[in-house]
């Protein structure tokens, strides 16, 4: 365990010695094995739509980009992918899309989730079916409730940075930092396992910001964490200031992950695709840094290039991926949800409290 101290964290992040990095990874790996075990859990990622009504300055599928052909998979296609994933042993799915204001979007997702649950629960002696994570953006409390009641039980909504000023340098004024926080609160109150996260290496981001991001995660008592390096996309406004960087985003992402594992030993943490994209050792070192979740992309081939939040995104062959994870020394937990242990403890704590 580590206790949060801003200066100590900043010093670790600033230390460019290779030994500091490897010692930190080693500590994180031990911490993870002792607290949550060596297992890595897979979430099949289905990017079911890339239409988006937001204009994040860093994102390749932002509304004002005329470039990616916009698509929405129909319900049958999503269900078919989900069932194939379930049969292949992925007992957790993540459904992700751009953030749509289309009034029918929440109903569409809720109906799809309900159907996937019906079809998989009836096939499961334990009666659980597929575990479903959503990552579809900001909605009202009622909408989050509707999606939860349909059967989704985890939600990813990255804060991107916990520094309000930096947040507004990355987003137009219509996208509100306080609203993002409110959404995270709603999600938690509605009963979801809540995941958030940030990008590392954003123009204007300092090591102090990153240290405070870790404090934000601790204070919010998050269940799941996704942190990845920012990867410039040439069709976005942030591209022109992409070189304003004071640190190596790959090394600092790894250090942030290791520190997160030491500070929050029982959360679920992903080795992000962005981390795997910017460095060929991203997966291996991400796991060493304490990640216990990997999200192989199951989006059908023809749509993948239209879901380029950033460029040159890496795709893994799911079978080879399992072998690769094993080779790095971690068993893969297929046929199971692999919920955040932090969430389970939090739930138990609340139940005890109510007694
Ligand atoms: N580089 C890295 N990550 C990005 N995301 C969006 N655009 C980029 C980029 N250019 C991340 C954001 C978002 C998640 C779905 O993808 O953190 O929350």
mmCIF file of C-alpha atoms and ligand atoms in Angstrom:
data_model
loop_
_atom_site.group_PDB
_atom_site.id
_atom_site.type_symbol
_atom_site.label_atom_id
_atom_site.label_comp_id
_atom_site.label_asym_id
_atom_site.label_seq_id
_atom_site.Cartn_x
_atom_site.Cartn_y
_atom_site.Cartn_z
ATOM 1 C CA UNK A 1 0.000 0.000 0.000
ATOM 2 C CA UNK A 2 1.031 3.540 -0.652
ATOM 3 C CA UNK A 3 -0.547 6.663 0.760
ATOM 4 C CA UNK A 4 -1.128 9.601 -1.498
ATOM 5 C CA UNK A 5 1.258 12.510 -1.182
ATOM 6 C CA UNK A 6 1.367 14.913 -4.112
ATOM 7 C CA UNK A 7 5.084 15.707 -3.903
ATOM 8 C CA UNK A 8 6.075 12.060 -3.544
ATOM 9 C CA UNK A 9 3.963 11.099 -6.570
ATOM 10 C CA UNK A 10 5.329 13.965 -8.661
ATOM 11 C CA UNK A 11 8.896 12.973 -7.736
ATOM 12 C CA UNK A 12 8.292 9.386 -8.811
ATOM 13 C CA UNK A 13 6.712 10.516 -12.085
ATOM 14 C CA UNK A 14 9.567 12.950 -12.742
ATOM 15 C CA UNK A 15 12.370 10.482 -12.010
ATOM 16 C CA UNK A 16 13.667 9.369 -15.392
ATOM 17 C CA UNK A 17 15.839 6.535 -14.059
ATOM 18 C CA UNK A 18 15.052 3.195 -15.655
ATOM 19 C CA UNK A 19 15.425 1.494 -12.276
ATOM 20 C CA UNK A 20 12.718 3.659 -10.750
ATOM 21 C CA UNK A 21 10.335 2.467 -13.446
ATOM 22 C CA UNK A 22 11.177 -1.223 -13.103
ATOM 23 C CA UNK A 23 11.127 -1.153 -9.296
ATOM 24 C CA UNK A 24 7.730 0.515 -9.401
ATOM 25 C CA UNK A 25 6.377 -2.056 -11.849
ATOM 26 C CA UNK A 26 7.687 -4.838 -9.666
ATOM 27 C CA UNK A 27 5.980 -3.413 -6.582
ATOM 28 C CA UNK A 28 2.713 -3.003 -8.495
ATOM 29 C CA UNK A 29 2.891 -6.574 -9.765
ATOM 30 C CA UNK A 30 3.424 -7.946 -6.263
ATOM 31 C CA UNK A 31 0.596 -5.770 -4.926
ATOM 32 C CA UNK A 32 -1.788 -7.031 -7.590
ATOM 33 C CA UNK A 33 -0.880 -10.689 -7.063
ATOM 34 C CA UNK A 34 -1.354 -10.329 -3.292
ATOM 35 C CA UNK A 35 -4.618 -8.441 -3.453
ATOM 36 C CA UNK A 36 -6.575 -9.598 -6.476
ATOM 37 C CA UNK A 37 -4.499 -12.450 -7.857
ATOM 38 C CA UNK A 38 -2.752 -12.843 -11.198
ATOM 39 C CA UNK A 39 -5.882 -13.406 -13.322
ATOM 40 C CA UNK A 40 -6.535 -11.187 -16.309
ATOM 41 C CA UNK A 41 -10.157 -10.785 -17.413
ATOM 42 C CA UNK A 42 -11.277 -10.032 -20.941
ATOM 43 C CA UNK A 43 -14.019 -7.656 -22.018
ATOM 44 C CA UNK A 44 -15.079 -8.092 -25.616
ATOM 45 C CA UNK A 45 -15.363 -4.546 -26.928
ATOM 46 C CA UNK A 46 -18.133 -3.833 -29.421
ATOM 47 C CA UNK A 47 -17.955 -0.305 -30.814
ATOM 48 C CA UNK A 48 -21.539 -0.367 -32.027
ATOM 49 C CA UNK A 49 -21.862 3.222 -33.296
ATOM 50 C CA UNK A 50 -19.526 6.105 -34.067
ATOM 51 C CA UNK A 51 -22.091 8.894 -34.420
ATOM 52 C CA UNK A 52 -21.264 11.604 -31.925
ATOM 53 C CA UNK A 53 -22.768 14.918 -30.879
ATOM 54 C CA UNK A 54 -19.732 16.100 -28.910
ATOM 55 C CA UNK A 55 -16.702 17.971 -30.103
ATOM 56 C CA UNK A 56 -13.830 16.857 -27.884
ATOM 57 C CA UNK A 57 -10.711 18.545 -29.276
ATOM 58 C CA UNK A 58 -8.667 15.316 -29.200
ATOM 59 C CA UNK A 59 -11.054 12.738 -30.608
ATOM 60 C CA UNK A 60 -11.136 11.428 -34.168
ATOM 61 C CA UNK A 61 -14.902 10.796 -34.152
ATOM 62 C CA UNK A 62 -15.844 14.290 -32.887
ATOM 63 C CA UNK A 63 -19.031 15.681 -34.351
ATOM 64 C CA UNK A 64 -17.437 18.236 -36.678
ATOM 65 C CA UNK A 65 -15.176 15.678 -38.353
ATOM 66 C CA UNK A 66 -16.635 14.934 -41.724
ATOM 67 C CA UNK A 67 -14.113 12.171 -42.177
ATOM 68 C CA UNK A 68 -15.204 8.904 -40.594
ATOM 69 C CA UNK A 69 -18.228 7.374 -42.322
ATOM 70 C CA UNK A 70 -20.825 7.267 -39.568
ATOM 71 C CA UNK A 71 -22.387 3.925 -38.698
ATOM 72 C CA UNK A 72 -24.760 2.349 -36.197
ATOM 73 C CA UNK A 73 -24.920 -1.430 -36.048
ATOM 74 C CA UNK A 74 -28.462 -2.734 -35.902
ATOM 75 C CA UNK A 75 -29.743 -4.695 -32.944
ATOM 76 C CA UNK A 76 -29.439 -8.082 -34.627
ATOM 77 C CA UNK A 77 -25.811 -7.453 -35.559
ATOM 78 C CA UNK A 78 -24.930 -6.433 -31.997
ATOM 79 C CA UNK A 79 -26.728 -9.439 -30.535
ATOM 80 C CA UNK A 80 -24.990 -11.778 -32.956
ATOM 81 C CA UNK A 81 -21.584 -10.406 -31.943
ATOM 82 C CA UNK A 82 -22.503 -10.646 -28.266
ATOM 83 C CA UNK A 83 -23.603 -14.262 -28.520
ATOM 84 C CA UNK A 84 -20.482 -15.233 -30.465
ATOM 85 C CA UNK A 85 -18.369 -13.584 -27.777
ATOM 86 C CA UNK A 86 -20.282 -15.405 -25.047
ATOM 87 C CA UNK A 87 -19.758 -18.761 -26.754
ATOM 88 C CA UNK A 88 -16.061 -18.003 -27.107
ATOM 89 C CA UNK A 89 -15.790 -17.564 -23.335
ATOM 90 C CA UNK A 90 -15.965 -13.784 -22.986
ATOM 91 C CA UNK A 91 -18.446 -13.559 -20.187
ATOM 92 C CA UNK A 92 -18.208 -9.795 -20.087
ATOM 93 C CA UNK A 93 -18.845 -7.378 -22.913
ATOM 94 C CA UNK A 94 -18.303 -3.662 -23.256
ATOM 95 C CA UNK A 95 -20.666 -1.781 -25.548
ATOM 96 C CA UNK A 96 -19.176 1.518 -26.613
ATOM 97 C CA UNK A 97 -20.271 4.323 -28.927
ATOM 98 C CA UNK A 98 -19.966 8.010 -29.576
ATOM 99 C CA UNK A 99 -22.187 10.190 -27.398
ATOM 100 C CA UNK A 100 -25.464 10.607 -29.225
ATOM 101 C CA UNK A 101 -28.290 13.053 -28.490
ATOM 102 C CA UNK A 102 -30.659 10.977 -30.589
ATOM 103 C CA UNK A 103 -33.750 10.634 -28.362
ATOM 104 C CA UNK A 104 -34.090 6.985 -29.325
ATOM 105 C CA UNK A 105 -30.496 6.057 -28.382
ATOM 106 C CA UNK A 106 -31.095 5.074 -24.759
ATOM 107 C CA UNK A 107 -34.153 2.986 -25.650
ATOM 108 C CA UNK A 108 -32.174 1.282 -28.382
ATOM 109 C CA UNK A 109 -29.308 0.400 -26.058
ATOM 110 C CA UNK A 110 -31.654 -0.650 -23.243
ATOM 111 C CA UNK A 111 -33.600 -2.949 -25.558
ATOM 112 C CA UNK A 112 -30.420 -4.449 -26.937
ATOM 113 C CA UNK A 113 -28.983 -5.057 -23.487
ATOM 114 C CA UNK A 114 -32.243 -6.613 -22.299
ATOM 115 C CA UNK A 115 -32.258 -8.975 -25.260
ATOM 116 C CA UNK A 116 -28.609 -9.991 -24.761
ATOM 117 C CA UNK A 117 -29.314 -10.664 -21.104
ATOM 118 C CA UNK A 118 -32.420 -12.744 -21.872
ATOM 119 C CA UNK A 119 -30.607 -14.857 -24.415
ATOM 120 C CA UNK A 120 -27.527 -15.482 -22.297
ATOM 121 C CA UNK A 121 -29.112 -15.829 -18.842
ATOM 122 C CA UNK A 122 -31.344 -18.628 -20.102
ATOM 123 C CA UNK A 123 -28.201 -20.414 -21.259
ATOM 124 C CA UNK A 124 -26.324 -20.089 -17.993
ATOM 125 C CA UNK A 125 -26.832 -22.530 -15.088
ATOM 126 C CA UNK A 126 -25.656 -19.782 -12.744
ATOM 127 C CA UNK A 127 -28.323 -17.469 -14.192
ATOM 128 C CA UNK A 128 -25.929 -14.588 -14.767
ATOM 129 C CA UNK A 129 -25.443 -14.507 -18.524
ATOM 130 C CA UNK A 130 -23.160 -11.928 -20.070
ATOM 131 C CA UNK A 131 -21.812 -9.173 -17.852
ATOM 132 C CA UNK A 132 -22.399 -5.880 -19.647
ATOM 133 C CA UNK A 133 -20.382 -2.692 -19.397
ATOM 134 C CA UNK A 134 -21.600 0.452 -21.147
ATOM 135 C CA UNK A 135 -19.468 3.313 -22.359
ATOM 136 C CA UNK A 136 -21.817 5.638 -24.220
ATOM 137 C CA UNK A 137 -21.387 8.996 -22.500
ATOM 138 C CA UNK A 138 -23.357 11.469 -20.421
ATOM 139 C CA UNK A 139 -27.056 10.931 -19.779
ATOM 140 C CA UNK A 140 -29.638 11.782 -17.147
ATOM 141 C CA UNK A 141 -30.034 9.846 -13.928
ATOM 142 C CA UNK A 142 -33.306 8.374 -15.228
ATOM 143 C CA UNK A 143 -31.618 7.217 -18.409
ATOM 144 C CA UNK A 144 -28.807 5.587 -16.441
ATOM 145 C CA UNK A 145 -31.468 3.880 -14.329
ATOM 146 C CA UNK A 146 -33.253 2.606 -17.430
ATOM 147 C CA UNK A 147 -29.996 1.135 -18.746
ATOM 148 C CA UNK A 148 -29.208 -0.448 -15.387
ATOM 149 C CA UNK A 149 -32.665 -1.975 -15.136
ATOM 150 C CA UNK A 150 -32.179 -3.415 -18.612
ATOM 151 C CA UNK A 151 -29.235 -5.410 -17.239
ATOM 152 C CA UNK A 152 -26.025 -3.424 -17.703
ATOM 153 C CA UNK A 153 -24.080 -3.204 -14.475
ATOM 154 C CA UNK A 154 -20.808 -1.468 -15.198
ATOM 155 C CA UNK A 155 -20.247 1.938 -16.775
ATOM 156 C CA UNK A 156 -17.129 3.646 -18.064
ATOM 157 C CA UNK A 157 -17.068 7.428 -18.237
ATOM 158 C CA UNK A 158 -13.628 8.954 -18.282
ATOM 159 C CA UNK A 159 -13.161 12.316 -16.622
ATOM 160 C CA UNK A 160 -10.207 12.777 -19.073
ATOM 161 C CA UNK A 161 -8.513 15.080 -16.544
ATOM 162 C CA UNK A 162 -9.610 15.997 -13.040
ATOM 163 C CA UNK A 163 -8.250 19.508 -13.522
ATOM 164 C CA UNK A 164 -11.213 21.687 -14.398
ATOM 165 C CA UNK A 165 -9.128 24.300 -16.254
ATOM 166 C CA UNK A 166 -7.373 21.682 -18.354
ATOM 167 C CA UNK A 167 -10.740 19.997 -19.031
ATOM 168 C CA UNK A 168 -11.942 23.200 -20.729
ATOM 169 C CA UNK A 169 -8.811 23.321 -22.892
ATOM 170 C CA UNK A 170 -9.759 19.902 -24.218
ATOM 171 C CA UNK A 171 -13.485 20.424 -24.665
ATOM 172 C CA UNK A 172 -15.769 23.187 -25.972
ATOM 173 C CA UNK A 173 -17.611 25.195 -23.284
ATOM 174 C CA UNK A 174 -20.835 23.286 -23.938
ATOM 175 C CA UNK A 175 -19.180 20.201 -22.459
ATOM 176 C CA UNK A 176 -19.245 20.817 -18.766
ATOM 177 C CA UNK A 177 -16.818 19.450 -16.191
ATOM 178 C CA UNK A 178 -19.334 19.647 -13.343
ATOM 179 C CA UNK A 179 -21.866 17.758 -15.443
ATOM 180 C CA UNK A 180 -19.325 14.990 -16.008
ATOM 181 C CA UNK A 181 -18.846 14.735 -12.240
ATOM 182 C CA UNK A 182 -22.608 14.658 -11.700
ATOM 183 C CA UNK A 183 -22.921 11.808 -14.190
ATOM 184 C CA UNK A 184 -20.298 9.815 -12.295
ATOM 185 C CA UNK A 185 -22.296 10.383 -9.111
ATOM 186 C CA UNK A 186 -25.553 9.319 -10.753
ATOM 187 C CA UNK A 187 -23.942 6.156 -12.046
ATOM 188 C CA UNK A 188 -22.728 5.282 -8.640
ATOM 189 C CA UNK A 189 -26.042 6.050 -6.969
ATOM 190 C CA UNK A 190 -27.881 3.948 -9.522
ATOM 191 C CA UNK A 191 -25.783 0.943 -8.523
ATOM 192 C CA UNK A 192 -23.243 0.600 -11.321
ATOM 193 C CA UNK A 193 -19.657 -0.459 -10.936
ATOM 194 C CA UNK A 194 -18.173 2.845 -11.964
ATOM 195 C CA UNK A 195 -15.089 3.234 -14.076
ATOM 196 C CA UNK A 196 -13.376 6.440 -15.008
ATOM 197 C CA UNK A 197 -9.971 7.487 -16.225
ATOM 198 C CA UNK A 198 -7.783 9.987 -17.977
ATOM 199 C CA UNK A 199 -5.444 10.445 -20.882
ATOM 200 C CA UNK A 200 -1.758 10.899 -20.141
ATOM 201 C CA UNK A 201 0.441 13.270 -22.146
ATOM 202 C CA UNK A 202 -2.203 15.830 -23.052
ATOM 203 C CA UNK A 203 -0.945 19.212 -24.225
ATOM 204 C CA UNK A 204 -0.823 21.443 -21.141
ATOM 205 C CA UNK A 205 -0.919 18.524 -18.691
ATOM 206 C CA UNK A 206 1.638 18.552 -15.878
ATOM 207 C CA UNK A 207 2.857 15.883 -13.479
ATOM 208 C CA UNK A 208 1.023 17.765 -10.718
ATOM 209 C CA UNK A 209 -2.223 17.344 -12.651
ATOM 210 C CA UNK A 210 -1.548 13.613 -12.875
ATOM 211 C CA UNK A 211 -0.772 13.304 -9.167
ATOM 212 C CA UNK A 212 -4.095 15.018 -8.444
ATOM 213 C CA UNK A 213 -5.889 12.716 -10.876
ATOM 214 C CA UNK A 214 -4.843 9.822 -8.650
ATOM 215 C CA UNK A 215 -6.245 11.665 -5.636
ATOM 216 C CA UNK A 216 -9.485 12.195 -7.539
ATOM 217 C CA UNK A 217 -9.806 8.435 -8.185
ATOM 218 C CA UNK A 218 -9.179 7.656 -4.517
ATOM 219 C CA UNK A 219 -11.624 10.280 -3.267
ATOM 220 C CA UNK A 220 -14.295 9.159 -5.710
ATOM 221 C CA UNK A 221 -13.744 5.591 -4.549
ATOM 222 C CA UNK A 222 -13.809 4.277 -8.117
ATOM 223 C CA UNK A 223 -14.257 0.609 -8.994
ATOM 224 C CA UNK A 224 -12.550 0.544 -12.384
ATOM 225 C CA UNK A 225 -9.835 2.586 -14.046
ATOM 226 C CA UNK A 226 -8.773 3.176 -17.637
ATOM 227 C CA UNK A 227 -5.739 5.322 -18.348
ATOM 228 C CA UNK A 228 -4.045 5.568 -21.694
ATOM 229 C CA UNK A 229 -1.614 7.844 -23.477
ATOM 230 C CA UNK A 230 -3.069 10.629 -25.576
ATOM 231 C CA UNK A 231 -2.394 9.858 -29.242
ATOM 232 C CA UNK A 232 -2.715 12.856 -31.582
ATOM 233 C CA UNK A 233 -5.194 12.544 -34.438
ATOM 234 C CA UNK A 234 -4.396 14.795 -37.405
ATOM 235 C CA UNK A 235 -8.051 15.712 -38.009
ATOM 236 C CA UNK A 236 -8.578 17.248 -34.575
ATOM 237 C CA UNK A 237 -7.959 20.756 -33.179
ATOM 238 C CA UNK A 238 -5.510 19.504 -30.522
ATOM 239 C CA UNK A 239 -3.186 18.144 -33.201
ATOM 240 C CA UNK A 240 -1.488 21.495 -33.785
ATOM 241 C CA UNK A 241 -0.262 21.624 -30.169
ATOM 242 C CA UNK A 242 0.595 17.933 -29.959
ATOM 243 C CA UNK A 243 4.263 18.635 -29.270
ATOM 244 C CA UNK A 244 3.629 20.531 -26.036
ATOM 245 C CA UNK A 245 4.779 17.650 -23.921
ATOM 246 C CA UNK A 246 6.950 17.677 -20.870
ATOM 247 C CA UNK A 247 7.269 13.929 -20.373
ATOM 248 C CA UNK A 248 7.244 10.572 -22.122
ATOM 249 C CA UNK A 249 3.567 9.537 -22.300
ATOM 250 C CA UNK A 250 4.315 5.810 -22.438
ATOM 251 C CA UNK A 251 6.590 5.687 -19.397
ATOM 252 C CA UNK A 252 4.419 8.077 -17.433
ATOM 253 C CA UNK A 253 1.251 6.082 -18.238
ATOM 254 C CA UNK A 254 2.963 2.950 -16.920
ATOM 255 C CA UNK A 255 4.030 4.755 -13.774
ATOM 256 C CA UNK A 256 0.535 6.161 -13.281
ATOM 257 C CA UNK A 257 -0.885 2.658 -13.604
ATOM 258 C CA UNK A 258 1.594 1.204 -11.124
ATOM 259 C CA UNK A 259 0.889 4.003 -8.658
ATOM 260 C CA UNK A 260 -2.860 3.520 -9.122
ATOM 261 C CA UNK A 261 -2.480 -0.186 -8.352
ATOM 262 C CA UNK A 262 -0.472 0.575 -5.194
ATOM 263 C CA UNK A 263 -2.951 3.212 -4.058
ATOM 264 C CA UNK A 264 -6.088 1.228 -4.962
ATOM 265 C CA UNK A 265 -5.093 -2.446 -4.722
ATOM 266 C CA UNK A 266 -8.524 -3.979 -5.392
ATOM 267 C CA UNK A 267 -9.865 -2.013 -8.362
ATOM 268 C CA UNK A 268 -10.089 -3.362 -11.900
ATOM 269 C CA UNK A 269 -7.640 -1.622 -14.205
ATOM 270 C CA UNK A 270 -7.330 -1.958 -17.954
ATOM 271 C CA UNK A 271 -4.232 -2.233 -20.126
ATOM 272 C CA UNK A 272 -5.690 0.188 -22.672
ATOM 273 C CA UNK A 273 -5.564 -0.234 -26.428
ATOM 274 C CA UNK A 274 -3.892 3.179 -26.645
ATOM 275 C CA UNK A 275 -1.057 1.896 -24.438
ATOM 276 C CA UNK A 276 -0.678 -1.124 -26.695
ATOM 277 C CA UNK A 277 -0.798 1.125 -29.754
ATOM 278 C CA UNK A 278 2.065 3.469 -28.846
ATOM 279 C CA UNK A 279 4.538 0.788 -27.812
ATOM 280 C CA UNK A 280 4.932 -2.848 -28.819
ATOM 281 C CA UNK A 281 5.555 -3.763 -25.159
ATOM 282 C CA UNK A 282 2.421 -1.926 -24.022
ATOM 283 C CA UNK A 283 0.429 -5.009 -23.126
ATOM 284 C CA UNK A 284 3.269 -6.762 -21.310
ATOM 285 C CA UNK A 285 4.297 -3.719 -19.281
ATOM 286 C CA UNK A 286 0.700 -2.642 -18.706
ATOM 287 C CA UNK A 287 0.018 -6.015 -17.065
ATOM 288 C CA UNK A 288 3.220 -5.702 -15.040
ATOM 289 C CA UNK A 289 2.049 -2.271 -13.929
ATOM 290 C CA UNK A 290 -0.994 -3.913 -12.367
ATOM 291 C CA UNK A 291 -3.606 -4.040 -15.127
ATOM 292 C CA UNK A 292 -5.983 -7.002 -14.782
ATOM 293 C CA UNK A 293 -8.368 -6.213 -17.647
ATOM 294 C CA UNK A 294 -7.837 -6.365 -21.402
ATOM 295 C CA UNK A 295 -10.492 -5.331 -23.917
ATOM 296 C CA UNK A 296 -10.047 -7.066 -27.261
ATOM 297 C CA UNK A 297 -11.924 -5.276 -30.028
ATOM 298 C CA UNK A 298 -14.748 -7.397 -31.491
ATOM 299 C CA UNK A 299 -16.115 -4.661 -33.765
ATOM 300 C CA UNK A 300 -16.494 -6.133 -37.276
ATOM 301 C CA UNK A 301 -13.594 -5.401 -39.611
ATOM 302 C CA UNK A 302 -15.411 -3.023 -42.024
ATOM 303 C CA UNK A 303 -16.351 -0.601 -39.236
ATOM 304 C CA UNK A 304 -13.050 -0.515 -37.398
ATOM 305 C CA UNK A 305 -11.402 2.201 -39.429
ATOM 306 C CA UNK A 306 -14.407 4.429 -38.776
ATOM 307 C CA UNK A 307 -13.898 4.102 -35.032
ATOM 308 C CA UNK A 308 -10.507 5.731 -34.971
ATOM 309 C CA UNK A 309 -10.551 7.881 -31.851
ATOM 310 C CA UNK A 310 -6.814 8.078 -32.575
ATOM 311 C CA UNK A 311 -4.662 6.855 -35.450
ATOM 312 C CA UNK A 312 -2.899 3.519 -36.051
ATOM 313 C CA UNK A 313 -4.999 1.745 -33.418
ATOM 314 C CA UNK A 314 -3.742 -1.719 -32.602
ATOM 315 C CA UNK A 315 -5.972 -4.789 -32.988
ATOM 316 C CA UNK A 316 -5.172 -8.175 -31.506
ATOM 317 C CA UNK A 317 -6.311 -11.558 -32.633
ATOM 318 C CA UNK A 318 -8.302 -12.769 -29.604
ATOM 319 C CA UNK A 319 -6.748 -16.253 -29.583
ATOM 320 C CA UNK A 320 -3.212 -14.993 -29.883
ATOM 321 C CA UNK A 321 -4.011 -12.456 -27.215
ATOM 322 C CA UNK A 322 -4.780 -15.148 -24.645
ATOM 323 C CA UNK A 323 -1.479 -16.896 -25.475
ATOM 324 C CA UNK A 324 0.376 -13.644 -25.220
ATOM 325 C CA UNK A 325 -1.100 -12.807 -21.802
ATOM 326 C CA UNK A 326 -0.219 -16.315 -20.601
ATOM 327 C CA UNK A 327 3.321 -15.902 -21.888
ATOM 328 C CA UNK A 328 3.739 -12.804 -19.751
ATOM 329 C CA UNK A 329 2.841 -14.910 -16.711
ATOM 330 C CA UNK A 330 -0.862 -14.254 -16.214
ATOM 331 C CA UNK A 331 -3.728 -16.754 -16.451
ATOM 332 C CA UNK A 332 -6.771 -15.536 -18.376
ATOM 333 C CA UNK A 333 -10.097 -15.797 -16.551
ATOM 334 C CA UNK A 334 -12.539 -16.817 -19.271
ATOM 335 C CA UNK A 335 -16.141 -17.975 -18.554
ATOM 336 C CA UNK A 336 -16.436 -15.539 -15.675
ATOM 337 C CA UNK A 337 -17.419 -11.902 -15.136
ATOM 338 C CA UNK A 338 -14.288 -10.829 -13.287
ATOM 339 C CA UNK A 339 -16.026 -8.037 -11.392
ATOM 340 C CA UNK A 340 -14.109 -5.373 -9.542
ATOM 341 C CA UNK A 341 -13.310 -6.680 -6.062
ATOM 342 C CA UNK A 342 -13.434 -3.125 -4.863
ATOM 343 C CA UNK A 343 -17.070 -2.939 -5.921
ATOM 344 C CA UNK A 344 -17.895 -6.204 -4.196
ATOM 345 C CA UNK A 345 -16.350 -4.951 -0.959
ATOM 346 C CA UNK A 346 -18.077 -1.580 -1.305
ATOM 347 C CA UNK A 347 -21.432 -3.287 -1.778
ATOM 348 C CA UNK A 348 -20.897 -5.572 1.180
ATOM 349 C CA UNK A 349 -19.821 -2.621 3.305
ATOM 350 C CA UNK A 350 -22.995 -0.720 2.410
ATOM 351 C CA UNK A 351 -25.145 -3.774 3.119
ATOM 352 C CA UNK A 352 -23.450 -4.236 6.519
ATOM 353 C CA UNK A 353 -24.036 -0.570 7.162
ATOM 354 C CA UNK A 354 -27.751 -0.941 6.564
ATOM 355 C CA UNK A 355 -28.080 -3.793 9.068
HETATM 356 N N1 LIG B 1 -5.884 9.457 -27.854
HETATM 357 C C1 LIG B 1 -6.060 8.604 -26.819
HETATM 358 N N2 LIG B 1 -7.250 8.355 -26.258
HETATM 359 C C2 LIG B 1 -8.325 8.979 -26.785
HETATM 360 N N3 LIG B 1 -9.616 8.926 -26.446
HETATM 361 C C3 LIG B 1 -10.308 9.708 -27.288
HETATM 362 N N4 LIG B 1 -9.477 10.284 -28.169
HETATM 363 C C4 LIG B 1 -8.228 9.839 -27.865
HETATM 364 C C5 LIG B 1 -6.936 10.101 -28.401
HETATM 365 N N5 LIG B 1 -6.756 10.937 -29.426
HETATM 366 C C6 LIG B 1 -10.106 8.206 -25.273
HETATM 367 C C7 LIG B 1 -10.824 9.158 -24.300
HETATM 368 C C8 LIG B 1 -12.242 8.631 -24.283
HETATM 369 C C9 LIG B 1 -12.043 7.181 -24.653
HETATM 370 C C10 LIG B 1 -13.264 6.504 -25.190
HETATM 371 O O1 LIG B 1 -11.033 7.225 -25.639
HETATM 372 O O2 LIG B 1 -10.232 9.055 -23.019
HETATM 373 O O3 LIG B 1 -12.876 8.753 -23.033
#
